[in-house]
Amino acid sequence: MLEDIVQNVPRARHAVLLSADGLPRGATEGLAEKDVRTISAAMAGMQSLSRATAHFAGPETDRQWSQTIIEFSHGWSFLIGAGQGAYLAAAAAPDVDMQQISFRMHRLVARLGNNLTSPPRVNSEDDAGTRNTGTARRGGSGDSGFVLADLDQVIADVQGARHAVLLGADGLPRGATSGLNRDMADTISAAMTGIHAYSRVTSQFAGVQEDAGWRQTVIEFQHGWIFLISAGTGAFLAAAAEHDCDIEEFTTRLHEVIPKLTPSAAGGEGVAHA
């Protein structure tokens, strides 16, 4: 059944069905068994971290994850729920029809529905103790130099934009918007560093190409979006928005502000090589 995706979607490359604990349940032809195991483990790890960041996208108690999309210079990787404790991953070339591959993936999940149930939900019980951690810290000592005014302006200008954090490859935050306290920035930075590492592991799944570069990872929840994009050598920008935000406008503004935040990005080093 997995072959339906690669056979009916032009430029689709591979598909893997995996369990929540990272064990492969099936894969399309052309993938080595070792690669299938690697992809399954990486996707499961990334999904676990993605769920942990749900509160960054918004305070709603119903925080159901919808999908994760990873963009490389040479292709795409997609991950969606495939029932209780299962996920479907697919890979495609850069010029794939995004709507078509999404339709085929969800249709396949529906066909698998006799054996798989609804995907896990992320709610207030899953994130006990984190519901209010996004509250701005007012007047806290040491925060004045942590707030990035240029990022604050983007959040203020784009309707539905929520927060943003600039972080280093070491997992430590370098600055954030004023609506985010330092503890939340620390938590999100650590999780995003792991998500980036898992994203890069899927590079070969998206296609083999010399000098392949990771560009961004997008996590969609029913209540909002999280974007992780390259911000120059050794730096990343994580940002969150409400679900009805104009994501094209938001991501454009984020890319425009990056050169003001990191010198390496201003020098044209905005793609992290996978």
CSV table of C-alpha atoms in Angstrom, one decimal:
chain,number,residue,atom,x,y,z
A,1,MET,CA,0.0,0.0,0.0
A,2,LEU,CA,2.9,2.4,0.6
A,3,GLU,CA,3.9,2.1,-3.0
A,4,ASP,CA,0.7,4.1,-3.8
A,5,ILE,CA,2.4,7.3,-2.9
A,6,VAL,CA,5.5,6.9,-5.0
A,7,GLN,CA,3.6,5.4,-8.0
A,8,ASN,CA,0.9,8.1,-8.1
A,9,VAL,CA,2.7,11.2,-7.1
A,10,PRO,CA,5.2,12.5,-9.6
A,11,ARG,CA,8.6,13.3,-7.9
A,12,ALA,CA,7.7,11.4,-4.7
A,13,ARG,CA,10.7,9.3,-3.7
A,14,HIS,CA,10.0,7.1,-0.6
A,15,ALA,CA,7.5,6.3,2.1
A,16,VAL,CA,8.0,4.6,5.5
A,17,LEU,CA,5.4,3.5,8.1
A,18,LEU,CA,6.8,3.6,11.6
A,19,SER,CA,5.7,3.1,15.2
A,20,ALA,CA,5.9,5.8,17.9
A,21,ASP,CA,8.9,4.1,19.4
A,22,GLY,CA,10.8,4.3,16.2
A,23,LEU,CA,10.4,0.8,14.8
A,24,PRO,CA,9.7,0.5,11.1
A,25,ARG,CA,6.4,-1.2,10.1
A,26,GLY,CA,6.9,-1.0,6.3
A,27,ALA,CA,8.7,0.9,3.5
A,28,THR,CA,8.7,1.4,-0.2
A,29,GLU,CA,11.1,-0.4,-2.4
A,30,GLY,CA,14.5,1.1,-3.0
A,31,LEU,CA,15.4,1.9,0.7
A,32,ALA,CA,18.0,-0.2,2.4
A,33,GLU,CA,16.9,-1.8,5.7
A,34,LYS,CA,19.5,0.1,7.6
A,35,ASP,CA,18.2,3.4,6.2
A,36,VAL,CA,14.6,2.5,7.0
A,37,ARG,CA,15.6,1.9,10.6
A,38,THR,CA,17.5,5.2,10.8
A,39,ILE,CA,14.6,7.2,9.3
A,40,SER,CA,12.1,5.5,11.6
A,41,ALA,CA,14.2,6.3,14.7
A,42,ALA,CA,14.8,9.9,13.6
A,43,MET,CA,11.2,10.6,12.8
A,44,ALA,CA,10.0,9.1,16.1
A,45,GLY,CA,12.5,11.2,18.0
A,46,MET,CA,11.6,14.3,16.2
A,47,GLN,CA,7.9,13.7,16.8
A,48,SER,CA,8.4,13.3,20.5
A,49,LEU,CA,10.2,16.6,20.7
A,50,SER,CA,7.6,18.3,18.5
A,51,ARG,CA,4.9,17.3,20.9
A,52,ALA,CA,6.9,18.8,23.8
A,53,THR,CA,6.9,22.2,22.0
A,54,ALA,CA,3.1,22.4,21.5
A,55,HIS,CA,2.7,25.0,24.2
A,56,PHE,CA,5.1,27.3,22.3
A,57,ALA,CA,2.5,27.5,19.5
A,58,GLY,CA,-0.3,28.6,21.8
A,59,PRO,CA,-1.9,28.2,25.2
A,60,GLU,CA,-4.9,26.2,24.0
A,61,THR,CA,-5.6,23.0,25.9
A,62,ASP,CA,-6.4,21.1,22.7
A,63,ARG,CA,-2.9,20.8,21.2
A,64,GLN,CA,-3.2,18.2,18.6
A,65,TRP,CA,-0.3,17.8,16.3
A,66,SER,CA,-1.1,17.7,12.6
A,67,GLN,CA,2.1,17.3,10.6
A,68,THR,CA,5.8,18.1,10.3
A,69,ILE,CA,7.5,19.2,7.1
A,70,ILE,CA,11.3,19.4,6.6
A,71,GLU,CA,12.7,21.3,3.7
A,72,PHE,CA,16.1,20.7,2.2
A,73,SER,CA,17.8,22.3,-0.8
A,74,HIS,CA,17.4,18.9,-2.6
A,75,GLY,CA,13.9,17.8,-1.4
A,76,TRP,CA,11.2,17.4,1.3
A,77,SER,CA,10.4,15.1,4.1
A,78,PHE,CA,6.9,14.8,5.5
A,79,LEU,CA,5.5,13.2,8.7
A,80,ILE,CA,1.8,12.7,9.6
A,81,GLY,CA,-0.1,10.6,12.2
A,82,ALA,CA,-1.2,7.2,11.0
A,83,GLY,CA,-3.2,6.1,14.0
A,84,GLN,CA,-2.6,5.4,17.6
A,85,GLY,CA,1.2,5.1,18.0
A,86,ALA,CA,2.0,5.1,14.3
A,87,TYR,CA,3.3,7.6,11.8
A,88,LEU,CA,3.7,7.9,8.0
A,89,ALA,CA,6.8,9.5,6.6
A,90,ALA,CA,7.3,10.4,2.9
A,91,ALA,CA,10.0,12.0,0.9
A,92,ALA,CA,9.9,13.9,-2.4
A,93,ALA,CA,11.9,16.1,-4.8
A,94,PRO,CA,11.9,19.9,-4.4
A,95,ASP,CA,9.3,20.4,-7.2
A,96,VAL,CA,6.8,17.9,-5.9
A,97,ASP,CA,3.1,19.0,-5.9
A,98,MET,CA,2.7,19.6,-2.1
A,99,GLN,CA,-1.1,19.3,-2.2
A,100,GLN,CA,-1.0,16.0,-4.1
A,101,ILE,CA,1.5,14.3,-1.9
A,102,SER,CA,-0.4,15.4,1.2
A,103,PHE,CA,-3.7,14.1,-0.3
A,104,ARG,CA,-2.1,10.7,-1.1
A,105,MET,CA,-0.6,10.4,2.4
A,106,HIS,CA,-3.8,11.2,4.2
A,107,ARG,CA,-5.8,8.9,1.9
A,108,LEU,CA,-3.4,6.1,2.6
A,109,VAL,CA,-3.8,6.7,6.4
A,110,ALA,CA,-7.6,6.4,5.8
A,111,ARG,CA,-7.1,3.1,4.0
A,112,LEU,CA,-5.0,1.9,6.9
A,113,GLY,CA,-7.8,2.9,9.3
A,114,ASN,CA,-9.1,-0.6,9.7
A,115,ASN,CA,-5.9,-1.4,11.6
A,116,LEU,CA,-4.9,1.9,13.0
A,117,THR,CA,-6.9,4.3,15.2
A,118,SER,CA,-6.8,8.1,15.8
A,119,PRO,CA,-3.3,9.7,16.3
A,120,PRO,CA,-2.2,10.7,19.8
A,121,ARG,CA,-3.4,14.0,21.1
A,122,VAL,CA,-1.3,16.6,22.9
A,123,ASN,CA,-3.3,18.3,25.5
A,124,SER,CA,-3.1,20.1,28.9
A,125,GLU,CA,-2.5,16.8,30.7
A,126,ASP,CA,0.5,16.0,28.5
A,127,ASP,CA,2.0,19.3,29.3
A,128,ALA,CA,1.2,19.6,33.0
A,129,GLY,CA,3.2,22.4,34.5
A,130,THR,CA,4.0,24.1,31.2
A,131,ARG,CA,0.6,25.7,30.5
A,132,ASN,CA,1.6,29.2,31.7
A,133,THR,CA,5.3,29.1,31.1
A,134,GLY,CA,5.0,31.4,28.1
A,135,THR,CA,3.9,34.4,30.2
A,136,ALA,CA,6.2,37.4,29.8
A,137,ARG,CA,8.5,38.1,32.6
A,138,ARG,CA,8.1,41.7,33.5
A,139,GLY,CA,11.0,43.6,35.0
A,140,GLY,CA,13.1,40.5,35.6
A,141,SER,CA,16.7,41.1,36.2
A,142,GLY,CA,19.0,40.4,33.3
A,143,ASP,CA,16.2,40.2,30.7
A,144,SER,CA,16.8,43.7,29.1
A,145,GLY,CA,19.7,42.5,27.0
A,146,PHE,CA,18.0,39.3,26.1
A,147,VAL,CA,15.1,40.8,24.2
A,148,LEU,CA,15.7,41.3,20.5
A,149,ALA,CA,14.0,44.5,19.3
A,150,ASP,CA,14.1,43.5,15.6
A,151,LEU,CA,12.3,40.2,16.4
A,152,ASP,CA,9.8,42.1,18.6
A,153,GLN,CA,8.9,44.3,15.6
A,154,VAL,CA,8.2,41.3,13.4
A,155,ILE,CA,5.9,39.8,16.0
A,156,ALA,CA,4.1,43.1,16.4
A,157,ASP,CA,3.7,43.6,12.6
A,158,VAL,CA,2.3,40.2,11.6
A,159,GLN,CA,-1.1,39.4,12.8
A,160,GLY,CA,-1.2,36.0,14.6
A,161,ALA,CA,2.6,35.9,15.3
A,162,ARG,CA,3.3,34.8,18.8
A,163,HIS,CA,6.9,34.4,19.8
A,164,ALA,CA,10.4,33.9,18.4
A,165,VAL,CA,13.8,32.7,19.9
A,166,LEU,CA,17.3,33.0,18.4
A,167,LEU,CA,19.4,30.0,19.5
A,168,GLY,CA,22.8,28.6,19.0
A,169,ALA,CA,23.8,25.1,17.8
A,170,ASP,CA,24.7,24.5,21.5
A,171,GLY,CA,21.0,24.6,22.4
A,172,LEU,CA,21.3,27.9,24.3
A,173,PRO,CA,19.1,30.9,23.6
A,174,ARG,CA,20.8,34.1,22.3
A,175,GLY,CA,17.8,36.2,22.6
A,176,ALA,CA,14.0,36.2,22.3
A,177,THR,CA,10.9,38.4,21.9
A,178,SER,CA,9.6,40.3,24.9
A,179,GLY,CA,6.5,38.1,25.3
A,180,LEU,CA,8.6,35.0,26.2
A,181,ASN,CA,10.3,34.4,29.6
A,182,ARG,CA,13.8,33.1,29.9
A,183,ASP,CA,12.8,29.7,31.2
A,184,MET,CA,10.5,29.1,28.2
A,185,ALA,CA,13.3,30.3,25.9
A,186,ASP,CA,15.7,27.8,27.5
A,187,THR,CA,13.2,24.9,27.1
A,188,ILE,CA,12.3,25.7,23.5
A,189,SER,CA,15.9,26.2,22.5
A,190,ALA,CA,16.9,22.8,23.8
A,191,ALA,CA,14.0,21.1,22.1
A,192,MET,CA,14.6,22.9,18.8
A,193,THR,CA,18.3,21.9,18.8
A,194,GLY,CA,17.2,18.2,19.0
A,195,ILE,CA,14.6,18.7,16.3
A,196,HIS,CA,17.2,20.2,14.0
A,197,ALA,CA,19.5,17.3,14.6
A,198,TYR,CA,16.8,14.8,13.8
A,199,SER,CA,15.7,16.8,10.8
A,200,ARG,CA,19.2,16.6,9.3
A,201,VAL,CA,19.3,12.8,9.8
A,202,THR,CA,16.4,12.6,7.3
A,203,SER,CA,18.5,14.4,4.6
A,204,GLN,CA,19.3,11.2,2.7
A,205,PHE,CA,15.6,10.1,2.9
A,206,ALA,CA,14.7,13.3,0.9
A,207,GLY,CA,17.4,12.4,-1.7
A,208,VAL,CA,21.1,12.0,-2.1
A,209,GLN,CA,22.9,15.1,-3.3
A,210,GLU,CA,26.3,16.6,-2.7
A,211,ASP,CA,26.3,19.8,-0.6
A,212,ALA,CA,22.7,19.1,0.4
A,213,GLY,CA,21.5,21.8,2.8
A,214,TRP,CA,18.7,21.9,5.5
A,215,ARG,CA,16.5,24.9,5.2
A,216,GLN,CA,13.7,24.7,7.6
A,217,THR,CA,11.4,22.4,9.7
A,218,VAL,CA,7.8,23.3,10.0
A,219,ILE,CA,5.5,21.8,12.7
A,220,GLU,CA,1.8,22.3,12.4
A,221,PHE,CA,-0.7,21.8,15.2
A,222,GLN,CA,-4.4,22.4,15.1
A,223,HIS,CA,-3.9,25.5,17.2
A,224,GLY,CA,-0.8,27.0,15.6
A,225,TRP,CA,2.6,26.7,13.8
A,226,ILE,CA,6.2,26.4,14.8
A,227,PHE,CA,9.0,27.3,12.4
A,228,LEU,CA,12.7,26.4,12.8
A,229,ILE,CA,14.9,28.0,10.1
A,230,SER,CA,18.6,28.5,9.6
A,231,ALA,CA,20.0,31.8,10.8
A,232,GLY,CA,23.6,31.5,9.6
A,233,THR,CA,26.5,29.4,10.8
A,234,GLY,CA,25.7,27.8,14.2
A,235,ALA,CA,22.5,29.7,14.7
A,236,PHE,CA,18.8,29.0,14.3
A,237,LEU,CA,15.5,31.0,14.6
A,238,ALA,CA,12.5,29.3,16.2
A,239,ALA,CA,9.2,31.1,15.8
A,240,ALA,CA,5.5,30.4,16.6
A,241,ALA,CA,2.2,31.7,15.2
A,242,GLU,CA,-1.5,31.1,15.5
A,243,HIS,CA,-3.0,28.7,13.0
A,244,ASP,CA,-4.8,31.5,11.1
A,245,CYS,CA,-1.6,33.6,10.7
A,246,ASP,CA,-0.5,34.4,7.2
A,247,ILE,CA,2.5,32.1,7.3
A,248,GLU,CA,3.9,33.3,4.0
A,249,GLU,CA,4.1,36.8,5.3
A,250,PHE,CA,5.5,35.6,8.6
A,251,THR,CA,8.3,33.5,7.2
A,252,THR,CA,9.2,36.2,4.7
A,253,ARG,CA,9.6,38.7,7.6
A,254,LEU,CA,11.6,36.2,9.6
A,255,HIS,CA,14.1,35.6,6.8
A,256,GLU,CA,14.3,39.4,6.3
A,257,VAL,CA,15.2,40.0,9.9
A,258,ILE,CA,17.8,37.2,10.2
A,259,PRO,CA,20.8,39.3,8.8
A,260,LYS,CA,20.1,41.9,11.5
A,261,LEU,CA,20.4,39.2,14.2
A,262,THR,CA,23.5,37.2,13.1
A,263,PRO,CA,26.6,38.4,11.2
A,264,SER,CA,27.0,35.0,9.5
A,265,ALA,CA,23.6,35.2,8.0
A,266,ALA,CA,24.4,38.7,6.7
A,267,GLY,CA,27.3,37.1,4.9
A,268,GLY,CA,25.0,34.8,3.0
A,269,GLU,CA,25.4,31.6,5.1
A,270,GLY,CA,21.8,30.9,5.6
A,271,VAL,CA,21.7,27.2,4.8
A,272,ALA,CA,22.9,24.6,7.2
A,273,HIS,CA,24.6,21.8,5.3
A,274,ALA,CA,23.1,18.4,6.1
